[in-house]
């Protein structure tokens, strides 16, 4: 009798455990998807991923598939698995182009690369990919409500690329590779003309050209600076440089 009483709690636990086990094999597609969504809403993303995968394997061609694919990608994103999430969002966009989830998937695809974008001194492949995907979102869904956010993110990522290019020019200048520095400052102005680094690059280029005694080229860059950047903090300094160059070489100023 004593042995039976000792064994009884374990038997009850076993029975309760078996009773609480959910048989997913016989669920309909809607039931299986809801089962997965319950994990997603409870932020149990690892289990949600398993269940969304199971939905797609068990019900290929079902109308619920794009829902499962989208929330599988969202689960990866929530787990900060950005490369895997990007792959899943891309799969939805590529394989289910008629899905109502495509606009949000495209935005979230760009978000994955935004999250992967490293500090400016490092390799910027993900930064460039983020810009590309945000631009695709804007081009294909120009009336979508998140377009202003995408535009702001593009500007932020472009600033990072400009910072990297500007920093490279500064390094060349410090190493006395002045011709290379001028070329890099030119690139910053040409490619990233709508960033804060464009006037900075122009100002630095003017000073490098003066150091190289290329006064005519410096004056040309000064004229360009004064036209393009009238509100820049270095505007008065550039005007002073112009005055000095014109006084020291009046014949150059006439050209």
mmCIF file with all atom_site columns, C-alpha atoms in Angstrom, residues 143-233:
data_model
loop_
_atom_site.group_PDB
_atom_site.id
_atom_site.type_symbol
_atom_site.label_atom_id
_atom_site.label_alt_id
_atom_site.label_comp_id
_atom_site.label_asym_id
_atom_site.label_entity_id
_atom_site.label_seq_id
_atom_site.pdbx_PDB_ins_code
_atom_site.Cartn_x
_atom_site.Cartn_y
_atom_site.Cartn_z
_atom_site.occupancy
_atom_site.B_iso_or_equiv
_atom_site.pdbx_formal_charge
_atom_site.auth_seq_id
_atom_site.auth_comp_id
_atom_site.auth_asym_id
_atom_site.auth_atom_id
_atom_site.pdbx_PDB_model_num
ATOM 1  C CA . UNK A 1 143 ? 2.402  55.515 -51.052 1.00 0.00 ? 143 UNK A CA 1
ATOM 2  C CA . UNK A 1 144 ? 3.198  53.115 -48.211 1.00 0.00 ? 144 UNK A CA 1
ATOM 3  C CA . UNK A 1 145 ? 3.128  54.777 -44.763 1.00 0.00 ? 145 UNK A CA 1
ATOM 4  C CA . UNK A 1 146 ? 6.724  53.884 -43.900 1.00 0.00 ? 146 UNK A CA 1
ATOM 5  C CA . UNK A 1 147 ? 8.245  55.665 -46.918 1.00 0.00 ? 147 UNK A CA 1
ATOM 6  C CA . UNK A 1 148 ? 9.342  58.697 -44.821 1.00 0.00 ? 148 UNK A CA 1
ATOM 7  C CA . UNK A 1 149 ? 11.120 56.339 -42.415 1.00 0.00 ? 149 UNK A CA 1
ATOM 8  C CA . UNK A 1 150 ? 12.835 54.601 -45.330 1.00 0.00 ? 150 UNK A CA 1
ATOM 9  C CA . UNK A 1 151 ? 13.987 57.946 -46.736 1.00 0.00 ? 151 UNK A CA 1
ATOM 10 C CA . UNK A 1 152 ? 15.413 58.928 -43.349 1.00 0.00 ? 152 UNK A CA 1
ATOM 11 C CA . UNK A 1 153 ? 17.238 55.591 -43.077 1.00 0.00 ? 153 UNK A CA 1
ATOM 12 C CA . UNK A 1 154 ? 18.722 56.032 -46.574 1.00 0.00 ? 154 UNK A CA 1
ATOM 13 C CA . UNK A 1 155 ? 20.047 59.446 -45.557 1.00 0.00 ? 155 UNK A CA 1
ATOM 14 C CA . UNK A 1 156 ? 21.549 57.998 -42.382 1.00 0.00 ? 156 UNK A CA 1
ATOM 15 C CA . UNK A 1 157 ? 23.251 55.158 -44.263 1.00 0.00 ? 157 UNK A CA 1
ATOM 16 C CA . UNK A 1 158 ? 24.494 57.527 -46.978 1.00 0.00 ? 158 UNK A CA 1
ATOM 17 C CA . UNK A 1 159 ? 26.023 59.711 -44.274 1.00 0.00 ? 159 UNK A CA 1
ATOM 18 C CA . UNK A 1 160 ? 27.890 56.669 -43.004 1.00 0.00 ? 160 UNK A CA 1
ATOM 19 C CA . UNK A 1 161 ? 29.307 55.933 -46.469 1.00 0.00 ? 161 UNK A CA 1
ATOM 20 C CA . UNK A 1 162 ? 30.240 59.589 -46.863 1.00 0.00 ? 162 UNK A CA 1
ATOM 21 C CA . UNK A 1 163 ? 31.967 59.547 -43.485 1.00 0.00 ? 163 UNK A CA 1
ATOM 22 C CA . UNK A 1 164 ? 34.031 56.546 -44.538 1.00 0.00 ? 164 UNK A CA 1
ATOM 23 C CA . UNK A 1 165 ? 35.051 58.184 -47.834 1.00 0.00 ? 165 UNK A CA 1
ATOM 24 C CA . UNK A 1 166 ? 35.836 61.484 -46.106 1.00 0.00 ? 166 UNK A CA 1
ATOM 25 C CA . UNK A 1 167 ? 37.907 59.725 -43.463 1.00 0.00 ? 167 UNK A CA 1
ATOM 26 C CA . UNK A 1 168 ? 39.920 57.972 -46.187 1.00 0.00 ? 168 UNK A CA 1
ATOM 27 C CA . UNK A 1 169 ? 40.691 61.363 -47.754 1.00 0.00 ? 169 UNK A CA 1
ATOM 28 C CA . UNK A 1 170 ? 41.787 62.755 -44.381 1.00 0.00 ? 170 UNK A CA 1
ATOM 29 C CA . UNK A 1 171 ? 44.115 59.783 -43.867 1.00 0.00 ? 171 UNK A CA 1
ATOM 30 C CA . UNK A 1 172 ? 45.710 60.315 -47.290 1.00 0.00 ? 172 UNK A CA 1
ATOM 31 C CA . UNK A 1 173 ? 46.182 63.984 -46.455 1.00 0.00 ? 173 UNK A CA 1
ATOM 32 C CA . UNK A 1 174 ? 47.840 63.158 -43.131 1.00 0.00 ? 174 UNK A CA 1
ATOM 33 C CA . UNK A 1 175 ? 50.183 60.777 -44.942 1.00 0.00 ? 175 UNK A CA 1
ATOM 34 C CA . UNK A 1 176 ? 51.091 63.605 -47.361 1.00 0.00 ? 176 UNK A CA 1
ATOM 35 C CA . UNK A 1 177 ? 49.528 61.784 -50.308 1.00 0.00 ? 177 UNK A CA 1
ATOM 36 C CA . UNK A 1 178 ? 48.004 65.072 -51.380 1.00 0.00 ? 178 UNK A CA 1
ATOM 37 C CA . UNK A 1 179 ? 46.961 64.105 -54.910 1.00 0.00 ? 179 UNK A CA 1
ATOM 38 C CA . UNK A 1 180 ? 45.138 61.048 -53.585 1.00 0.00 ? 180 UNK A CA 1
ATOM 39 C CA . UNK A 1 181 ? 43.532 63.210 -50.894 1.00 0.00 ? 181 UNK A CA 1
ATOM 40 C CA . UNK A 1 182 ? 42.263 65.680 -53.508 1.00 0.00 ? 182 UNK A CA 1
ATOM 41 C CA . UNK A 1 183 ? 40.820 62.808 -55.566 1.00 0.00 ? 183 UNK A CA 1
ATOM 42 C CA . UNK A 1 184 ? 39.021 61.377 -52.523 1.00 0.00 ? 184 UNK A CA 1
ATOM 43 C CA . UNK A 1 185 ? 37.670 64.780 -51.493 1.00 0.00 ? 185 UNK A CA 1
ATOM 44 C CA . UNK A 1 186 ? 36.383 65.137 -55.066 1.00 0.00 ? 186 UNK A CA 1
ATOM 45 C CA . UNK A 1 187 ? 34.603 61.791 -54.762 1.00 0.00 ? 187 UNK A CA 1
ATOM 46 C CA . UNK A 1 188 ? 32.946 62.797 -51.502 1.00 0.00 ? 188 UNK A CA 1
ATOM 47 C CA . UNK A 1 189 ? 31.576 65.945 -53.125 1.00 0.00 ? 189 UNK A CA 1
ATOM 48 C CA . UNK A 1 190 ? 30.458 64.182 -56.286 1.00 0.00 ? 190 UNK A CA 1
ATOM 49 C CA . UNK A 1 191 ? 28.878 61.076 -54.767 1.00 0.00 ? 191 UNK A CA 1
ATOM 50 C CA . UNK A 1 192 ? 27.700 62.364 -51.384 1.00 0.00 ? 192 UNK A CA 1
ATOM 51 C CA . UNK A 1 193 ? 26.806 65.927 -52.350 1.00 0.00 ? 193 UNK A CA 1
ATOM 52 C CA . UNK A 1 194 ? 23.679 65.907 -50.166 1.00 0.00 ? 194 UNK A CA 1
ATOM 53 C CA . UNK A 1 195 ? 25.504 64.980 -46.941 1.00 0.00 ? 195 UNK A CA 1
ATOM 54 C CA . UNK A 1 196 ? 27.248 67.076 -44.301 1.00 0.00 ? 196 UNK A CA 1
ATOM 55 C CA . UNK A 1 197 ? 30.589 65.775 -45.573 1.00 0.00 ? 197 UNK A CA 1
ATOM 56 C CA . UNK A 1 198 ? 30.388 67.501 -48.975 1.00 0.00 ? 198 UNK A CA 1
ATOM 57 C CA . UNK A 1 199 ? 31.189 71.039 -47.713 1.00 0.00 ? 199 UNK A CA 1
ATOM 58 C CA . UNK A 1 200 ? 33.756 69.588 -45.307 1.00 0.00 ? 200 UNK A CA 1
ATOM 59 C CA . UNK A 1 201 ? 35.469 67.831 -48.217 1.00 0.00 ? 201 UNK A CA 1
ATOM 60 C CA . UNK A 1 202 ? 35.411 70.974 -50.344 1.00 0.00 ? 202 UNK A CA 1
ATOM 61 C CA . UNK A 1 203 ? 36.956 73.042 -47.545 1.00 0.00 ? 203 UNK A CA 1
ATOM 62 C CA . UNK A 1 204 ? 39.705 70.484 -46.972 1.00 0.00 ? 204 UNK A CA 1
ATOM 63 C CA . UNK A 1 205 ? 40.359 70.257 -50.701 1.00 0.00 ? 205 UNK A CA 1
ATOM 64 C CA . UNK A 1 206 ? 40.829 74.037 -50.920 1.00 0.00 ? 206 UNK A CA 1
ATOM 65 C CA . UNK A 1 207 ? 43.492 73.921 -48.227 1.00 0.00 ? 207 UNK A CA 1
ATOM 66 C CA . UNK A 1 208 ? 45.297 70.977 -49.825 1.00 0.00 ? 208 UNK A CA 1
ATOM 67 C CA . UNK A 1 209 ? 45.363 72.769 -53.192 1.00 0.00 ? 209 UNK A CA 1
ATOM 68 C CA . UNK A 1 210 ? 46.767 75.898 -51.547 1.00 0.00 ? 210 UNK A CA 1
ATOM 69 C CA . UNK A 1 211 ? 49.431 73.749 -49.884 1.00 0.00 ? 211 UNK A CA 1
ATOM 70 C CA . UNK A 1 212 ? 50.312 72.342 -53.304 1.00 0.00 ? 212 UNK A CA 1
ATOM 71 C CA . UNK A 1 213 ? 50.524 75.958 -54.587 1.00 0.00 ? 213 UNK A CA 1
ATOM 72 C CA . UNK A 1 214 ? 47.780 75.228 -57.101 1.00 0.00 ? 214 UNK A CA 1
ATOM 73 C CA . UNK A 1 215 ? 46.187 78.613 -56.524 1.00 0.00 ? 215 UNK A CA 1
ATOM 74 C CA . UNK A 1 216 ? 44.152 78.680 -59.718 1.00 0.00 ? 216 UNK A CA 1
ATOM 75 C CA . UNK A 1 217 ? 42.535 75.337 -58.882 1.00 0.00 ? 217 UNK A CA 1
ATOM 76 C CA . UNK A 1 218 ? 42.056 76.502 -55.294 1.00 0.00 ? 218 UNK A CA 1
ATOM 77 C CA . UNK A 1 219 ? 40.273 79.669 -56.435 1.00 0.00 ? 219 UNK A CA 1
ATOM 78 C CA . UNK A 1 220 ? 38.026 77.614 -58.690 1.00 0.00 ? 220 UNK A CA 1
ATOM 79 C CA . UNK A 1 221 ? 37.098 75.366 -55.760 1.00 0.00 ? 221 UNK A CA 1
ATOM 80 C CA . UNK A 1 222 ? 36.566 78.444 -53.569 1.00 0.00 ? 222 UNK A CA 1
ATOM 81 C CA . UNK A 1 223 ? 34.075 79.904 -56.060 1.00 0.00 ? 223 UNK A CA 1
ATOM 82 C CA . UNK A 1 224 ? 32.240 76.594 -56.123 1.00 0.00 ? 224 UNK A CA 1
ATOM 83 C CA . UNK A 1 225 ? 32.174 76.428 -52.314 1.00 0.00 ? 225 UNK A CA 1
ATOM 84 C CA . UNK A 1 226 ? 30.798 79.965 -51.941 1.00 0.00 ? 226 UNK A CA 1
ATOM 85 C CA . UNK A 1 227 ? 27.969 79.217 -54.379 1.00 0.00 ? 227 UNK A CA 1
ATOM 86 C CA . UNK A 1 228 ? 27.047 75.779 -53.017 1.00 0.00 ? 228 UNK A CA 1
ATOM 87 C CA . UNK A 1 229 ? 27.445 76.279 -49.273 1.00 0.00 ? 229 UNK A CA 1
ATOM 88 C CA . UNK A 1 230 ? 26.450 79.830 -48.267 1.00 0.00 ? 230 UNK A CA 1
ATOM 89 C CA . UNK A 1 231 ? 25.261 78.633 -44.844 1.00 0.00 ? 231 UNK A CA 1
ATOM 90 C CA . UNK A 1 232 ? 28.327 76.567 -43.998 1.00 0.00 ? 232 UNK A CA 1
ATOM 91 C CA . UNK A 1 233 ? 30.287 77.344 -40.840 1.00 0.00 ? 233 UNK A CA 1
#
